[in-house]
Amino acid sequence: MKRFWLGLMMMLTTCSMAAPLVTVLERDGVSNEVPLLDNRFRIDHKVDKISLLFFRKPGSPAVVLVQPDGSKIYATQALRDDTLQWYDEVSFDLIVISNPTPGPWQVIGNIQPDSRVMVIGDIELKVEPLPPLIFRGETLKVTGRVTNDGEPIDVGYFREVVTLVVDFVSTNNDAYDNFGAGTQSVTEFKDDGREFDERPMDGIFTGEFKLTFPAGEWRPEFHIETPLMKRKVVAKPIIIAEPPFNYELNISESDEFDHELTIKIDNQTVKPESVIFQGKIFYPNGEEQPFTINPKERLYRTLPIKNYDWGRYSVEISAFGENINGREFMATLPIYKFEIERPIEKVPELAMPIQTVLIPEPEPEPEVNTTMVVSIIVVGNLFVLLIGWLAFRVVVQNKPIKLNIKLPFFKAKEKATEERKPEQQKPDENGSKNDKSGDILNLSMTDD
C-alpha cells in the first residue's frame, strides 16, 4: 500500500462557513489544502501513516485527538506507544500516527480559529543561486522557498516549524587562504518582514549574511529542518575574492597640511565610475568625522585626514558599486589603521660649555671587626679599675700588697729535693719546719 505523508496545518483565513463539514484527507494530486470546520476531519482507509500539525495559541496546553470510536489520544501516550510520535512545542503540536483508524476524527484544544487542512507531500527547499563573483566583506541577500510537491507553501505559521540555515564549508584547497577554515554558519532564513525580507509570512524566506570570513574557495550549504525531517541543498563551490581596493598613505611632515589616504581601484573587477566610498575617521583625540567620496572616472580616490599631531588613526570604509558582471554590491572593507609616533623633544644647548672636573673617589676604609673593638674596650676598663684599686689600697689605706701564689715550677722543685733528702729538718724556734731543699713563695694577701 502506498504510504502517504499528510499534515494538518492551521492558518488564519477568511472562512465564514457555519455548518459543520467533514473533510476527507486523501491525496488526489490536485489540491493540498482543504477546509477544516468545527475541528473535524476524516481519514481515508487508504492512508497508513498521517502527520498532523496543529497551530495553537502560544503557551496553551497540547491538543487532544478523538478517534472515530470516541477514545482519546494524549501527548503523554507517545512515551509508551510505538505507533505514535508527538512533538509538543510552545505554539504547535506535530503528531505522526501509524495505521490510523479510518473515519471521522476531532481535535480538542485552543487551536487557531478559521483554519484549513493542508496535505503535506514531498517537502523541498529551493534557493536562488549565489552570484559567481563575491568579495570578502560583502553583504548578500539570498532567498529560498519551501515547496510541497513542487507547490509553494503560503502558510505563515509554517515558519515556526521549519528552520533554514546557511553554511559555508571550506573546500580545504591549499591554494587559497581558507585552507582548514572548517564551516562558517552565516545566517538563518526568516519570513518576518524585517531587514531584507520584503513581506512577512508570504512563504518566501530571506537570509542576509556578511562574508567576514577569509577569502578562498567555499561550498554553500542550505539546510531545512523540521521535527520530522531534514533537507540539505549543496551548491557548487564559489570563490570569495579579496576586496578590489588597495591603500596608500601619505603622511604630512608639516602641521599645516593634512594626511592623505589614497584608495586604488582594480578596474579588472569593478567599474571605477560606479564606486562610492562612505565611512568614518577616528582621530587620536576621540573626534569622529564621517565622509563620503562620490564616484569619479578614475582609478583612485583621495581621502584627506586632518593632522591632529601624534597618535593612532582609524578609518572605517564601506564601498558601493557595480562589478564587471553588472551586479550591484555593498562591501565593508577592513578597518585601515596607522599611527604617528610622538616627536622627541630637543634639549636646548648651553651658552658656555662647562668643564667637568673628575674628583677621585676616596679609598674605602677597612672594615672594623665590631667584636674585637668591644673586647678591647672591656679589657681596658677592667685594667683601669684594677690599677685604681691597687693605688687606693697602698696610698690611702697604707696597706702592703702581699701575693700568695704557688707556681707549678716551684712545686716540682720542692718534690725533687724531698726525694734526695728524706730526713726531716728540725723545727725552728717558732715551732715550724724549715725545708732547705725548696722555697715556698708566700704571695697571699691579708684580709686587712
Short mmCIF file of C-alpha atoms in Angstrom, two decimals:
data_model
loop_
_atom_site.label_atom_id
_atom_site.label_comp_id
_atom_site.label_asym_id
_atom_site.label_seq_id
_atom_site.Cartn_x
_atom_site.Cartn_y
_atom_site.Cartn_z
CA MET A 1 0.00 0.00 0.00
CA LYS A 2 1.30 3.39 -0.88
CA ARG A 3 2.46 5.42 2.11
CA PHE A 4 1.20 8.97 2.44
CA TRP A 5 2.63 11.81 4.48
CA LEU A 6 -0.25 14.03 5.45
CA GLY A 7 -0.22 17.12 7.60
CA LEU A 8 -2.84 19.24 9.24
CA MET A 9 -1.79 22.91 9.25
CA MET A 10 -3.71 25.67 10.94
CA MET A 11 -3.57 29.19 9.48
CA LEU A 12 -5.74 32.32 9.60
CA THR A 13 -8.19 32.62 6.71
CA THR A 14 -11.42 34.41 5.95
CA CYS A 15 -13.52 31.25 6.00
CA SER A 16 -17.03 32.06 7.31
CA MET A 17 -18.99 28.80 6.86
CA ALA A 18 -21.26 27.98 9.79
CA ALA A 19 -22.41 24.44 9.01
CA PRO A 20 -20.07 21.66 10.25
CA LEU A 21 -18.38 19.73 7.47
CA VAL A 22 -16.20 16.64 7.50
CA THR A 23 -13.26 16.68 5.09
CA VAL A 24 -11.67 13.53 3.72
CA LEU A 25 -7.86 13.55 3.95
CA GLU A 26 -6.58 11.85 0.85
CA ARG A 27 -4.05 12.54 -1.88
CA ASP A 28 -5.71 13.37 -5.19
CA GLY A 29 -2.66 15.03 -6.75
CA VAL A 30 -4.61 18.23 -7.38
CA SER A 31 -5.11 20.16 -4.14
CA ASN A 32 -3.08 20.14 -0.97
CA GLU A 33 -5.38 22.36 1.09
CA VAL A 34 -8.92 21.64 2.30
CA PRO A 35 -11.11 23.47 4.82
CA LEU A 36 -11.31 22.40 8.47
CA LEU A 37 -14.60 23.18 10.19
CA ASP A 38 -15.58 22.55 13.80
CA ASN A 39 -12.15 20.98 14.29
CA ARG A 40 -13.27 17.81 12.47
CA PHE A 41 -11.61 15.85 9.68
CA ARG A 42 -11.89 12.38 8.16
CA ILE A 43 -9.07 9.95 7.41
CA ASP A 44 -9.48 7.75 4.32
CA HIS A 45 -9.00 3.99 4.59
CA LYS A 46 -6.12 4.11 2.07
CA VAL A 47 -3.88 6.10 4.42
CA ASP A 48 -1.47 4.03 6.54
CA LYS A 49 0.53 6.94 8.06
CA ILE A 50 -0.51 10.51 8.75
CA SER A 51 1.25 13.62 10.04
CA LEU A 52 -0.93 16.18 11.80
CA LEU A 53 0.29 19.71 12.52
CA PHE A 54 -1.87 21.85 14.82
CA PHE A 55 -1.03 25.51 15.50
CA ARG A 56 -2.40 26.72 18.79
CA LYS A 57 -2.09 29.85 20.86
CA PRO A 58 1.40 30.17 22.39
CA GLY A 59 1.59 28.73 25.89
CA SER A 60 -1.65 26.77 25.67
CA PRO A 61 -1.70 23.02 26.55
CA ALA A 62 -1.25 20.32 23.94
CA VAL A 63 -4.29 19.32 21.93
CA VAL A 64 -6.26 16.09 22.41
CA LEU A 65 -7.27 13.84 19.50
CA VAL A 66 -10.63 11.99 19.48
CA GLN A 67 -10.73 8.82 17.37
CA PRO A 68 -13.84 7.63 15.48
CA ASP A 69 -14.73 5.23 18.32
CA GLY A 70 -14.67 8.09 20.86
CA SER A 71 -11.36 7.15 22.54
CA LYS A 72 -8.88 9.98 23.17
CA ILE A 73 -5.21 10.24 22.37
CA TYR A 74 -2.98 12.42 24.62
CA ALA A 75 0.57 13.65 24.15
CA THR A 76 1.82 11.54 27.06
CA GLN A 77 0.84 8.31 25.25
CA ALA A 78 3.72 8.80 22.80
CA LEU A 79 6.15 7.62 25.52
CA ARG A 80 4.70 4.09 25.53
CA ASP A 81 3.06 3.75 22.09
CA ASP A 82 5.37 2.88 19.18
CA THR A 83 2.76 3.87 16.59
CA LEU A 84 2.57 7.46 17.90
CA GLN A 85 5.07 10.35 17.72
CA TRP A 86 4.18 13.63 19.35
CA TYR A 87 6.21 16.87 19.29
CA ASP A 88 4.72 19.28 21.83
CA GLU A 89 6.17 22.76 21.25
CA VAL A 90 5.23 26.21 22.54
CA SER A 91 2.83 27.11 19.73
CA PHE A 92 2.16 23.89 17.82
CA ASP A 93 1.72 20.11 18.05
CA LEU A 94 3.24 17.86 15.41
CA ILE A 95 1.74 14.37 15.57
CA VAL A 96 2.64 11.30 13.49
CA ILE A 97 0.23 8.31 13.65
CA SER A 98 0.92 4.93 12.02
CA ASN A 99 -2.09 2.92 10.79
CA PRO A 100 -4.70 5.47 11.89
CA THR A 101 -8.32 4.36 12.28
CA PRO A 102 -10.32 5.39 9.18
CA GLY A 103 -13.31 7.59 9.80
CA PRO A 104 -14.18 10.96 11.36
CA TRP A 105 -11.66 12.45 13.81
CA GLN A 106 -11.83 15.51 16.01
CA VAL A 107 -9.20 17.72 17.66
CA ILE A 108 -9.79 19.41 21.04
CA GLY A 109 -7.63 22.33 22.10
CA ASN A 110 -7.02 26.05 21.87
CA ILE A 111 -6.10 25.93 18.18
CA GLN A 112 -6.08 28.94 15.91
CA PRO A 113 -9.58 29.81 14.61
CA ASP A 114 -10.64 29.90 10.95
CA SER A 115 -8.24 27.18 9.90
CA ARG A 116 -7.64 24.89 6.96
CA VAL A 117 -6.06 21.48 6.46
CA MET A 118 -3.02 21.05 4.23
CA VAL A 119 -1.84 17.68 3.00
CA ILE A 120 1.96 17.50 3.19
CA GLY A 121 3.82 15.62 0.49
CA ASP A 122 7.46 15.94 -0.55
CA ILE A 123 8.95 18.98 1.23
CA GLU A 124 11.74 20.68 -0.73
CA LEU A 125 13.85 23.82 -0.39
CA LYS A 126 14.53 25.88 -3.49
CA VAL A 127 17.25 28.52 -3.16
CA GLU A 128 18.37 31.14 -5.63
CA PRO A 129 21.96 30.58 -6.76
CA LEU A 130 24.67 32.86 -5.39
CA PRO A 131 26.43 35.26 -7.76
CA PRO A 132 29.67 33.98 -9.31
CA LEU A 133 31.82 36.96 -8.22
CA ILE A 134 31.73 37.73 -4.49
CA PHE A 135 34.07 39.88 -2.39
CA ARG A 136 35.08 39.36 1.21
CA GLY A 137 33.18 41.84 3.35
CA GLU A 138 30.11 41.87 1.10
CA THR A 139 26.59 41.77 2.48
CA LEU A 140 24.50 39.33 0.46
CA LYS A 141 20.83 38.57 0.26
CA VAL A 142 19.62 35.07 -0.56
CA THR A 143 16.02 33.91 -0.84
CA GLY A 144 14.51 30.47 -0.57
CA ARG A 145 11.07 28.93 -0.88
CA VAL A 146 9.77 25.79 0.79
CA THR A 147 7.60 23.75 -1.56
CA ASN A 148 5.13 20.92 -1.05
CA ASP A 149 5.07 18.59 -4.05
CA GLY A 150 6.58 21.42 -6.08
CA GLU A 151 3.95 23.96 -4.97
CA PRO A 152 4.80 26.92 -2.66
CA ILE A 153 3.62 26.70 0.95
CA ASP A 154 1.93 30.02 1.60
CA VAL A 155 1.28 29.34 5.27
CA GLY A 156 2.65 31.97 7.62
CA TYR A 157 2.67 29.74 10.68
CA PHE A 158 4.85 27.26 8.83
CA ARG A 159 7.97 29.36 9.57
CA GLU A 160 7.58 28.47 13.24
CA VAL A 161 8.04 24.79 12.41
CA VAL A 162 10.92 24.85 9.95
CA THR A 163 14.47 26.11 10.44
CA LEU A 164 16.52 27.20 7.45
CA VAL A 165 20.28 27.72 7.89
CA VAL A 166 23.04 28.82 5.51
CA ASP A 167 26.55 27.38 6.00
CA PHE A 168 29.77 27.94 4.10
CA VAL A 169 32.09 24.91 4.15
CA SER A 170 35.75 25.25 3.21
CA THR A 171 36.86 23.01 0.36
CA ASN A 172 40.30 22.73 2.04
CA ASN A 173 42.06 23.76 -1.13
CA ASP A 174 45.63 24.63 -0.08
CA ALA A 175 45.86 27.14 -2.92
CA TYR A 176 43.58 29.54 -1.01
CA ASP A 177 43.74 31.34 2.33
CA ASN A 178 40.73 29.47 3.76
CA PHE A 179 42.54 26.12 3.82
CA GLY A 180 41.44 24.31 7.00
CA ALA A 181 38.93 27.03 7.92
CA GLY A 182 36.14 24.49 8.57
CA THR A 183 32.48 25.53 8.48
CA GLN A 184 31.11 29.05 8.86
CA SER A 185 27.44 29.36 9.83
CA VAL A 186 26.44 32.73 8.39
CA THR A 187 22.68 33.21 8.69
CA GLU A 188 19.18 31.79 9.08
CA PHE A 189 16.30 32.25 6.67
CA LYS A 190 13.48 34.41 8.01
CA ASP A 191 9.97 35.24 6.89
CA ASP A 192 9.26 38.10 9.31
CA GLY A 193 9.29 41.15 7.03
CA ARG A 194 12.42 42.63 8.63
CA GLU A 195 15.74 43.75 7.15
CA PHE A 196 15.97 42.23 3.63
CA ASP A 197 12.73 40.22 3.86
CA GLU A 198 10.18 42.10 1.80
CA ARG A 199 6.88 40.74 3.17
CA PRO A 200 6.18 38.86 6.40
CA MET A 201 4.59 35.40 6.29
CA ASP A 202 4.46 35.22 2.48
CA GLY A 203 6.21 31.87 2.22
CA ILE A 204 9.44 33.41 0.86
CA PHE A 205 12.32 33.04 3.32
CA THR A 206 15.11 35.61 3.10
CA GLY A 207 18.62 35.36 4.50
CA GLU A 208 21.15 38.15 4.94
CA PHE A 209 24.79 37.49 5.76
CA LYS A 210 28.17 39.24 5.70
CA LEU A 211 31.20 37.48 4.29
CA THR A 212 33.56 38.30 7.14
CA PHE A 213 35.49 35.04 6.97
CA PRO A 214 38.74 34.54 4.97
CA ALA A 215 38.74 34.69 1.21
CA GLY A 216 39.07 31.47 -0.75
CA GLU A 217 37.05 28.58 -2.15
CA TRP A 218 33.84 27.77 -0.25
CA ARG A 219 30.90 25.41 -0.73
CA PRO A 220 27.50 26.90 0.24
CA GLU A 221 25.09 24.55 2.00
CA PHE A 222 21.44 25.35 2.76
CA HIS A 223 19.63 23.34 5.41
CA ILE A 224 15.93 22.95 6.13
CA GLU A 225 14.95 21.11 9.27
CA THR A 226 11.66 20.15 10.91
CA PRO A 227 10.98 17.86 13.88
CA LEU A 228 10.27 15.09 11.34
CA MET A 229 12.83 15.54 8.60
CA LYS A 230 15.92 17.33 7.37
CA ARG A 231 16.79 18.55 3.91
CA LYS A 232 20.10 19.89 2.57
CA VAL A 233 20.85 21.77 -0.62
CA VAL A 234 24.56 21.73 -1.55
CA ALA A 235 25.58 24.34 -4.11
CA LYS A 236 28.65 24.35 -6.32
CA PRO A 237 31.86 25.78 -4.83
CA ILE A 238 32.35 29.50 -5.28
CA ILE A 239 35.34 31.82 -4.95
CA ILE A 240 35.23 34.65 -2.43
CA ALA A 241 37.83 37.19 -3.55
CA GLU A 242 39.63 39.89 -1.62
CA PRO A 243 38.15 43.40 -1.99
CA PRO A 244 39.49 45.03 -5.20
CA PHE A 245 40.89 48.05 -3.34
CA ASN A 246 44.39 48.98 -2.14
CA TYR A 247 45.57 51.75 0.17
CA GLU A 248 48.48 54.17 0.01
CA LEU A 249 49.12 56.63 2.86
CA ASN A 250 50.95 59.95 2.51
CA ILE A 251 51.89 61.36 5.92
CA SER A 252 52.28 65.10 6.12
CA GLU A 253 55.54 66.43 7.57
CA SER A 254 54.00 69.78 8.45
CA ASP A 255 51.19 70.57 10.87
CA GLU A 256 49.67 72.92 8.31
CA PHE A 257 48.77 70.15 5.83
CA ASP A 258 46.54 67.07 6.09
CA HIS A 259 47.49 63.45 5.70
CA GLU A 260 46.18 61.79 2.52
CA LEU A 261 44.85 58.24 2.13
CA THR A 262 44.70 57.13 -1.49
CA ILE A 263 42.29 54.28 -2.33
CA LYS A 264 43.22 52.50 -5.56
CA ILE A 265 40.51 50.63 -7.53
CA ASP A 266 41.03 47.48 -9.61
CA ASN A 267 39.20 48.12 -12.85
CA GLN A 268 39.58 44.46 -13.86
CA THR A 269 37.00 43.54 -11.20
CA VAL A 270 34.74 46.56 -10.67
CA LYS A 271 33.68 49.59 -12.64
CA PRO A 272 35.53 52.59 -11.14
CA GLU A 273 32.92 55.13 -12.26
CA SER A 274 30.25 53.36 -10.17
CA VAL A 275 32.14 53.10 -6.88
CA ILE A 276 31.08 55.24 -3.91
CA PHE A 277 33.01 55.23 -0.63
CA GLN A 278 31.43 56.07 2.67
CA GLY A 279 32.75 55.75 6.21
CA LYS A 280 34.12 57.44 9.29
CA ILE A 281 37.53 58.66 10.51
CA PHE A 282 38.52 58.23 14.16
CA TYR A 283 41.19 60.69 15.36
CA PRO A 284 43.60 60.33 18.31
CA ASN A 285 41.74 62.98 20.32
CA GLY A 286 38.48 60.99 20.16
CA GLU A 287 36.89 63.04 17.39
CA GLU A 288 34.87 61.22 14.68
CA GLN A 289 34.45 62.53 11.15
CA PRO A 290 32.02 60.92 8.64
CA PHE A 291 32.86 61.20 4.97
CA THR A 292 31.50 60.32 1.52
CA ILE A 293 33.52 60.09 -1.71
CA ASN A 294 31.33 60.33 -4.80
CA PRO A 295 32.01 58.27 -7.97
CA LYS A 296 34.57 59.57 -10.45
CA GLU A 297 36.01 58.24 -13.68
CA ARG A 298 39.47 57.46 -12.37
CA LEU A 299 41.25 54.55 -10.74
CA TYR A 300 41.81 56.15 -7.33
CA ARG A 301 40.16 58.28 -4.68
CA THR A 302 41.87 60.63 -2.22
CA LEU A 303 40.66 60.96 1.37
CA PRO A 304 42.10 63.92 3.36
CA ILE A 305 42.72 63.20 7.05
CA LYS A 306 43.26 66.07 9.47
CA ASN A 307 46.71 66.26 11.01
CA TYR A 308 46.00 66.02 14.73
CA ASP A 309 49.61 65.57 15.73
CA TRP A 310 50.84 62.20 17.01
CA GLY A 311 48.59 59.26 17.94
CA ARG A 312 46.51 56.46 16.39
CA TYR A 313 44.15 56.96 13.45
CA SER A 314 41.43 54.54 12.22
CA VAL A 315 39.35 54.67 9.05
CA GLU A 316 36.16 52.62 8.52
CA ILE A 317 35.21 52.34 4.85
CA SER A 318 32.20 50.86 3.06
CA ALA A 319 32.16 50.51 -0.73
CA PHE A 320 29.11 50.59 -3.01
CA GLY A 321 29.41 49.89 -6.70
CA GLU A 322 28.97 47.57 -9.64
CA ASN A 323 31.26 44.74 -10.62
CA ILE A 324 32.27 43.83 -14.15
CA ASN A 325 29.30 41.41 -14.37
CA GLY A 326 26.86 44.25 -13.81
CA ARG A 327 25.87 43.18 -10.28
CA GLU A 328 25.49 45.86 -7.63
CA PHE A 329 27.45 45.10 -4.47
CA MET A 330 27.86 46.52 -0.98
CA ALA A 331 31.01 45.63 1.00
CA THR A 332 32.51 46.61 4.33
CA LEU A 333 36.26 46.93 3.92
CA PRO A 334 38.79 46.06 6.63
CA ILE A 335 39.49 48.93 9.03
CA TYR A 336 42.59 50.88 7.97
CA LYS A 337 44.81 51.94 10.89
CA PHE A 338 48.02 53.92 11.14
CA GLU A 339 49.94 55.63 13.91
CA ILE A 340 52.03 58.82 14.11
CA GLU A 341 54.87 58.48 16.60
CA ARG A 342 55.34 61.04 19.33
CA PRO A 343 58.14 63.50 18.43
CA ILE A 344 61.29 63.58 20.56
CA GLU A 345 61.82 66.91 22.34
CA LYS A 346 65.28 68.52 21.81
CA VAL A 347 67.23 69.79 24.84
CA PRO A 348 68.50 73.42 24.31
CA GLU A 349 72.28 73.85 24.18
CA LEU A 350 74.08 75.89 26.92
CA ALA A 351 75.84 79.16 26.05
CA MET A 352 79.22 78.17 27.57
CA PRO A 353 80.43 74.65 27.93
CA ILE A 354 81.01 73.52 31.45
CA GLN A 355 84.33 71.85 32.20
CA THR A 356 83.96 68.65 34.03
CA VAL A 357 86.41 68.06 36.92
CA LEU A 358 86.85 64.49 37.94
CA ILE A 359 87.23 64.08 41.70
CA PRO A 360 88.93 60.86 42.67
CA GLU A 361 86.87 58.67 44.80
CA PRO A 362 88.16 58.16 48.38
CA GLU A 363 89.73 54.85 49.15
CA PRO A 364 87.39 52.61 51.05
CA GLU A 365 88.20 52.28 54.74
CA PRO A 366 88.98 48.81 56.02
CA GLU A 367 86.16 47.09 57.69
CA VAL A 368 86.33 47.10 61.53
CA ASN A 369 85.62 43.96 63.48
CA THR A 370 82.96 45.01 65.97
CA THR A 371 83.56 42.07 68.29
CA MET A 372 87.28 42.83 68.63
CA VAL A 373 86.65 46.51 69.37
CA VAL A 374 84.18 45.66 72.13
CA SER A 375 86.60 43.13 73.67
CA ILE A 376 89.44 45.68 73.75
CA ILE A 377 87.22 48.27 75.42
CA VAL A 378 86.05 45.84 78.10
CA VAL A 379 89.60 44.62 78.89
CA GLY A 380 90.90 48.21 79.05
CA ASN A 381 88.18 49.23 81.50
CA LEU A 382 88.93 46.26 83.74
CA PHE A 383 92.64 47.11 83.71
CA VAL A 384 91.95 50.72 84.69
CA LEU A 385 89.73 49.58 87.56
CA LEU A 386 92.45 47.20 88.83
CA ILE A 387 95.15 49.91 88.82
CA GLY A 388 92.85 52.31 90.64
CA TRP A 389 92.03 49.75 93.31
CA LEU A 390 95.73 48.99 93.93
CA ALA A 391 96.58 52.68 94.20
CA PHE A 392 93.76 53.23 96.68
CA ARG A 393 94.91 50.35 98.90
CA VAL A 394 98.58 51.41 99.00
CA VAL A 395 98.24 55.16 99.16
CA VAL A 396 95.02 55.74 101.08
CA GLN A 397 94.78 52.65 103.30
CA ASN A 398 98.62 52.32 103.67
CA LYS A 399 98.47 48.55 103.45
CA PRO A 400 101.09 46.42 101.76
CA ILE A 401 100.18 44.14 98.94
CA LYS A 402 101.09 40.50 99.52
CA LEU A 403 100.73 37.90 96.84
CA ASN A 404 100.43 34.21 97.82
CA ILE A 405 100.80 32.38 94.53
CA LYS A 406 102.10 28.86 94.24
CA LEU A 407 103.66 28.35 90.90
CA PRO A 408 103.85 24.84 89.38
CA PHE A 409 107.59 25.31 88.77
CA PHE A 410 108.37 25.67 92.47
CA LYS A 411 106.18 22.68 93.35
CA ALA A 412 108.17 20.36 91.07
CA LYS A 413 111.49 21.62 92.52
CA GLU A 414 110.32 21.02 96.10
CA LYS A 415 109.32 17.44 95.34
CA ALA A 416 112.71 16.63 93.79
CA THR A 417 114.55 17.98 96.89
CA GLU A 418 112.48 15.87 99.26
CA GLU A 419 113.40 12.67 97.36
CA ARG A 420 117.14 13.35 97.69
CA LYS A 421 116.95 14.32 101.41
CA PRO A 422 114.36 12.20 103.17
CA GLU A 423 115.26 13.38 106.65
CA GLN A 424 113.19 15.98 108.23
CA GLN A 425 114.64 19.21 109.38
CA LYS A 426 114.30 20.39 112.89
CA PRO A 427 111.68 22.85 113.69
CA ASP A 428 112.84 26.39 114.26
CA GLU A 429 112.30 28.37 117.36
CA ASN A 430 108.80 29.21 116.25
CA GLY A 431 107.94 25.52 116.03
CA SER A 432 107.75 25.36 112.23
CA LYS A 433 109.79 23.20 109.96
CA ASN A 434 112.28 24.77 107.59
CA ASP A 435 112.77 22.86 104.34
CA LYS A 436 116.15 23.86 102.87
CA SER A 437 115.56 21.94 99.67
CA GLY A 438 112.91 24.23 98.33
CA ASP A 439 111.48 27.65 98.85
CA ILE A 440 107.83 28.49 99.09
CA LEU A 441 106.90 31.92 97.85
CA ASN A 442 104.16 33.28 100.05
CA LEU A 443 102.24 35.68 97.97
CA SER A 444 98.99 35.61 99.93
CA MET A 445 97.48 38.89 100.94
CA THR A 446 95.99 39.61 104.26
CA ASP A 447 92.37 40.40 104.64
CA ASP A 448 93.20 43.62 106.48
#
